[in-house]
Short mmCIF file of N, CA and C in Angstrom, two decimals:
data_model
loop_
_atom_site.label_atom_id
_atom_site.label_comp_id
_atom_site.label_asym_id
_atom_site.label_seq_id
_atom_site.Cartn_x
_atom_site.Cartn_y
_atom_site.Cartn_z
N UNK A 188 145.53 94.85 92.93
CA UNK A 188 144.31 94.24 92.35
C UNK A 188 142.97 94.24 94.15
N UNK A 189 143.65 93.50 94.41
CA UNK A 189 143.27 93.65 96.11
C UNK A 189 142.29 94.72 96.04
N UNK A 190 143.36 96.03 96.58
CA UNK A 190 142.32 97.21 97.01
C UNK A 190 141.71 97.98 95.79
N UNK A 191 141.77 97.70 94.23
CA UNK A 191 140.14 97.93 93.37
C UNK A 191 138.93 97.59 94.16
N UNK A 192 138.98 95.68 94.55
CA UNK A 192 138.00 95.11 94.79
C UNK A 192 137.29 95.50 95.95
N UNK A 193 138.68 95.59 97.01
CA UNK A 193 138.09 96.15 98.35
C UNK A 193 137.23 97.45 97.86
N UNK A 194 137.95 98.43 97.73
CA UNK A 194 136.91 99.86 97.62
C UNK A 194 135.85 99.64 96.75
N UNK A 195 135.96 98.94 95.49
CA UNK A 195 134.21 98.57 95.30
C UNK A 195 132.78 97.64 95.85
N UNK A 196 134.04 96.78 96.20
CA UNK A 196 133.45 96.22 97.94
C UNK A 196 132.27 97.36 98.95
N UNK A 197 133.27 98.32 99.55
CA UNK A 197 133.11 98.98 100.44
C UNK A 197 132.07 100.20 99.56
N UNK A 198 132.22 100.73 98.59
CA UNK A 198 131.33 101.26 98.23
C UNK A 198 130.46 100.78 97.91
N UNK A 199 129.76 99.94 96.91
CA UNK A 199 128.65 98.40 97.34
C UNK A 199 127.95 98.91 98.79
N UNK A 200 128.60 98.91 99.73
CA UNK A 200 128.35 97.95 100.33
C UNK A 200 127.75 100.27 101.42
N UNK A 201 128.21 100.82 100.98
CA UNK A 201 128.05 102.03 100.96
C UNK A 201 126.94 102.20 100.43
N UNK A 202 126.14 101.64 99.63
CA UNK A 202 124.90 102.04 98.62
C UNK A 202 124.16 101.42 99.29
N UNK A 203 124.17 100.24 99.84
CA UNK A 203 123.84 98.87 100.24
C UNK A 203 123.17 99.19 101.12
N UNK A 204 124.15 100.02 102.42
CA UNK A 204 123.04 100.57 103.49
C UNK A 204 121.99 101.84 103.54
N UNK A 205 122.98 102.60 102.55
CA UNK A 205 121.87 103.83 102.42
C UNK A 205 120.29 103.50 101.88
N UNK A 206 120.06 102.77 101.21
CA UNK A 206 119.33 101.98 100.74
C UNK A 206 118.73 101.09 101.59
N UNK A 207 118.57 100.68 102.44
CA UNK A 207 118.23 99.58 103.38
C UNK A 207 117.78 100.49 104.74
N UNK A 208 118.21 101.73 104.80
CA UNK A 208 117.79 102.89 105.98
C UNK A 208 116.82 103.53 105.63
N UNK A 209 117.14 103.95 104.57
CA UNK A 209 114.95 103.71 103.23
C UNK A 209 113.91 102.94 103.59
N UNK A 210 114.78 101.55 102.88
CA UNK A 210 113.74 100.20 102.57
C UNK A 210 113.09 99.97 104.99
N UNK A 211 114.06 99.89 105.43
CA UNK A 211 113.52 100.04 106.58
C UNK A 211 112.69 100.60 107.42
N UNK A 212 112.60 102.33 106.56
CA UNK A 212 111.92 102.96 107.48
C UNK A 212 110.37 103.14 106.78
N UNK A 213 110.76 102.76 105.76
CA UNK A 213 108.80 102.44 104.52
C UNK A 213 108.32 100.95 104.99
N UNK A 214 109.61 99.65 106.05
CA UNK A 214 108.64 98.80 106.37
C UNK A 214 108.60 99.32 107.68
N UNK A 215 108.25 99.90 108.79
CA UNK A 215 108.44 100.44 109.91
C UNK A 215 107.24 100.89 109.25
N UNK A 216 106.92 102.30 107.96
CA UNK A 216 105.72 102.72 108.20
C UNK A 216 104.88 101.50 107.12
N UNK A 217 104.75 101.44 106.65
CA UNK A 217 103.66 99.72 106.12
C UNK A 217 103.42 98.47 107.59
N UNK A 218 104.52 98.73 108.51
CA UNK A 218 104.16 98.13 109.41
C UNK A 218 103.00 98.37 110.50
N UNK A 219 102.92 99.78 110.82
CA UNK A 219 102.04 100.50 110.99
C UNK A 219 100.73 100.56 110.83
N UNK A 220 100.74 100.36 109.56
CA UNK A 220 99.56 100.02 108.00
C UNK A 220 98.87 99.34 108.53
N UNK A 221 99.95 97.92 109.25
CA UNK A 221 99.13 96.44 108.60
C UNK A 221 99.63 96.26 107.77
N UNK A 222 100.79 96.44 106.73
CA UNK A 222 101.18 95.72 105.25
C UNK A 222 101.96 95.13 105.13
N UNK A 223 102.80 94.63 106.04
CA UNK A 223 104.35 94.34 106.54
C UNK A 223 104.35 93.55 107.70
N UNK A 224 103.60 91.73 107.32
CA UNK A 224 103.61 91.26 109.06
C UNK A 224 104.43 89.89 107.73
N UNK A 225 105.59 89.98 106.74
CA UNK A 225 106.73 88.99 106.98
C UNK A 225 108.00 88.80 108.01
N UNK A 226 108.75 87.65 108.17
CA UNK A 226 108.44 87.25 109.21
C UNK A 226 110.78 87.56 109.09
N UNK A 227 111.27 87.18 107.88
CA UNK A 227 112.40 87.81 106.80
C UNK A 227 112.06 88.01 105.69
N UNK A 228 113.81 88.97 105.42
CA UNK A 228 113.40 89.42 104.42
C UNK A 228 113.99 88.93 102.62
N UNK A 229 115.12 87.46 103.22
CA UNK A 229 115.45 86.81 102.56
C UNK A 229 115.05 84.84 103.10
N UNK A 230 115.29 84.33 102.83
CA UNK A 230 114.82 82.57 103.29
C UNK A 230 115.60 82.03 103.31
N UNK A 231 115.62 80.90 103.34
CA UNK A 231 115.90 79.96 104.85
C UNK A 231 117.98 79.68 103.91
N UNK A 232 117.33 80.08 102.04
CA UNK A 232 117.91 78.76 101.61
C UNK A 232 118.48 80.01 101.02
N UNK A 233 118.87 81.23 101.03
CA UNK A 233 119.90 82.64 100.78
C UNK A 233 121.20 82.09 101.68
N UNK A 234 121.89 83.01 100.50
CA UNK A 234 123.47 83.32 101.42
C UNK A 234 123.50 83.32 103.12
N UNK A 235 122.47 84.47 103.06
CA UNK A 235 122.61 84.55 104.76
C UNK A 235 122.66 83.78 105.87
N UNK A 236 123.35 84.25 107.24
CA UNK A 236 122.69 83.69 108.28
C UNK A 236 121.67 84.33 108.87
N UNK A 237 122.38 85.42 108.37
CA UNK A 237 121.02 86.73 109.40
C UNK A 237 119.78 85.98 108.73
N UNK A 238 118.36 86.33 109.62
CA UNK A 238 117.36 86.53 109.56
C UNK A 238 116.72 87.48 110.38
N UNK A 239 116.10 88.17 109.54
CA UNK A 239 114.89 89.49 110.62
C UNK A 239 114.16 90.24 108.75
N UNK A 240 113.44 90.93 109.75
CA UNK A 240 112.47 90.80 108.95
C UNK A 240 112.04 92.90 108.95
N UNK A 241 113.86 93.42 108.72
CA UNK A 241 114.33 94.65 108.13
C UNK A 241 115.69 94.04 107.47
N UNK A 242 115.84 95.29 106.57
CA UNK A 242 117.47 94.76 105.86
C UNK A 242 119.06 95.38 107.12
N UNK A 243 118.76 95.70 107.56
CA UNK A 243 120.07 96.12 108.35
C UNK A 243 120.84 94.86 108.97
N UNK A 244 120.17 93.85 109.65
CA UNK A 244 120.40 92.70 110.09
C UNK A 244 121.82 91.93 108.35
N UNK A 245 121.25 92.24 107.80
CA UNK A 245 121.97 91.85 106.41
C UNK A 245 123.41 92.59 105.46
N UNK A 246 122.72 94.08 106.53
CA UNK A 246 124.02 94.28 106.03
C UNK A 246 124.94 94.74 106.26
N UNK A 247 123.97 94.15 108.68
CA UNK A 247 126.04 93.82 109.10
C UNK A 247 126.77 93.11 108.41
N UNK A 248 125.42 91.80 108.40
CA UNK A 248 126.14 90.81 108.29
C UNK A 248 127.39 90.77 106.94
N UNK A 249 127.09 91.83 105.67
CA UNK A 249 127.94 92.29 104.20
C UNK A 249 128.87 92.76 105.58
N UNK A 250 128.79 93.30 106.11
CA UNK A 250 129.99 93.97 106.55
C UNK A 250 131.33 93.47 107.40
N UNK A 251 130.06 92.28 108.21
CA UNK A 251 131.79 91.88 108.61
C UNK A 251 131.61 90.75 108.22
N UNK A 252 131.15 90.04 106.81
CA UNK A 252 132.03 89.51 105.59
C UNK A 252 133.59 90.08 104.96
N UNK A 253 132.68 91.61 105.00
CA UNK A 253 133.87 92.06 104.57
C UNK A 253 135.86 92.54 105.50
N UNK A 254 134.87 92.04 106.74
CA UNK A 254 136.46 92.75 108.11
C UNK A 254 136.97 91.61 107.90
N UNK A 255 136.13 89.85 107.24
CA UNK A 255 137.22 88.71 108.15
C UNK A 255 137.89 89.11 106.30
N UNK A 256 137.19 88.77 105.33
CA UNK A 256 137.96 89.12 104.14
C UNK A 256 138.26 89.72 104.11
N UNK A 257 138.92 90.61 104.61
CA UNK A 257 140.50 91.90 105.16
C UNK A 257 141.23 91.81 105.12
N UNK A 258 141.06 90.19 106.47
CA UNK A 258 142.15 89.99 107.44
C UNK A 258 142.56 88.64 106.73
N UNK A 259 141.58 88.00 106.10
CA UNK A 259 142.57 86.95 105.57
C UNK A 259 142.56 86.56 104.31
N UNK A 260 141.79 87.43 102.82
CA UNK A 260 141.45 86.91 102.37
C UNK A 260 140.95 86.05 101.09
N UNK A 261 140.82 85.37 101.15
CA UNK A 261 139.98 83.85 101.31
C UNK A 261 139.24 83.75 100.61
N UNK A 262 139.54 83.44 98.71
CA UNK A 262 138.33 83.60 97.98
C UNK A 262 137.31 83.15 98.09
N UNK A 263 136.68 81.61 98.77
CA UNK A 263 135.73 81.21 98.19
C UNK A 263 134.84 82.92 99.69
N UNK A 264 135.43 83.25 100.76
CA UNK A 264 134.67 84.80 101.31
C UNK A 264 134.50 85.45 100.58
N UNK A 265 135.11 85.76 99.27
CA UNK A 265 134.82 86.87 98.75
C UNK A 265 133.88 86.53 97.74
N UNK A 266 133.68 85.10 97.09
CA UNK A 266 132.41 84.52 96.91
C UNK A 266 131.32 84.53 97.52
N UNK A 267 131.29 84.82 98.28
CA UNK A 267 130.21 84.81 99.03
C UNK A 267 129.37 86.02 99.81
N UNK A 268 130.27 86.66 99.57
CA UNK A 268 130.37 88.72 100.11
C UNK A 268 129.34 88.81 98.43
N UNK A 269 129.58 88.90 97.35
CA UNK A 269 129.26 89.89 96.53
C UNK A 269 128.01 89.08 96.48
N UNK A 270 127.75 87.84 96.37
CA UNK A 270 126.83 86.78 96.36
C UNK A 270 125.98 87.53 97.18
N UNK A 271 125.58 87.84 98.08
CA UNK A 271 124.85 88.56 99.36
C UNK A 271 124.67 90.17 98.77
N UNK A 272 126.16 90.62 97.98
CA UNK A 272 126.36 91.89 97.91
C UNK A 272 124.50 92.09 96.84
N UNK A 273 124.80 91.02 95.96
CA UNK A 273 124.29 90.67 94.51
C UNK A 273 122.35 90.50 94.88
N UNK A 274 122.18 89.50 96.40
CA UNK A 274 120.77 89.67 96.34
C UNK A 274 120.40 90.61 97.05
N UNK A 275 121.89 91.53 97.94
CA UNK A 275 120.60 93.06 98.58
C UNK A 275 120.29 93.85 97.50
N UNK A 276 121.19 94.23 96.15
CA UNK A 276 120.73 95.27 95.36
C UNK A 276 118.73 94.29 94.93
N UNK A 277 119.14 93.25 94.70
CA UNK A 277 117.95 92.79 93.41
C UNK A 277 117.45 93.41 94.80
N UNK A 278 117.01 92.96 96.03
CA UNK A 278 115.98 92.30 96.69
C UNK A 278 115.40 94.22 97.05
N UNK A 279 116.37 95.09 96.91
CA UNK A 279 116.13 96.57 97.52
C UNK A 279 115.56 97.10 96.21
N UNK A 280 116.47 97.10 94.79
CA UNK A 280 115.67 97.79 93.62
C UNK A 280 114.08 97.64 93.76
N UNK A 281 114.09 96.53 93.81
CA UNK A 281 112.56 95.46 93.84
C UNK A 281 111.77 95.64 94.72
N UNK A 282 112.11 95.75 96.44
CA UNK A 282 111.85 97.18 96.80
C UNK A 282 111.71 98.30 96.62
N UNK A 283 112.27 98.93 96.18
CA UNK A 283 111.84 100.14 95.93
C UNK A 283 111.07 100.67 94.78
N UNK A 284 111.03 99.18 93.39
CA UNK A 284 109.95 99.77 92.45
C UNK A 284 108.55 99.85 92.98
N UNK A 285 108.20 98.86 94.29
CA UNK A 285 107.41 98.15 94.37
C UNK A 285 106.24 99.14 95.41
N UNK A 286 107.43 100.35 96.46
CA UNK A 286 107.17 100.96 97.26
C UNK A 286 107.40 102.18 97.52
N UNK A 287 107.65 102.76 95.57
CA UNK A 287 107.61 104.73 95.39
C UNK A 287 107.24 104.30 94.46
#
């Protein structure tokens, strides 16, 4: 079961990474046009400890969490990891809808 969960997490993070790269390129374009002046993608009360105005640091945090979970299979970490992945998927989907 753990291997199936691990594989699904890796697939989801891979999808998020591709979407994040596209979104970050769009954000860079919007900043050039002075249309994106926010300080962080997620609010301080999100599950993330990162705070950035691009998606890449959040993807890195999720990837780091995956590595930690692979080392110890901690259930609490897995729950947090899944929540972060869900948040990224939601925000990236909303972003794509807004700017595509």
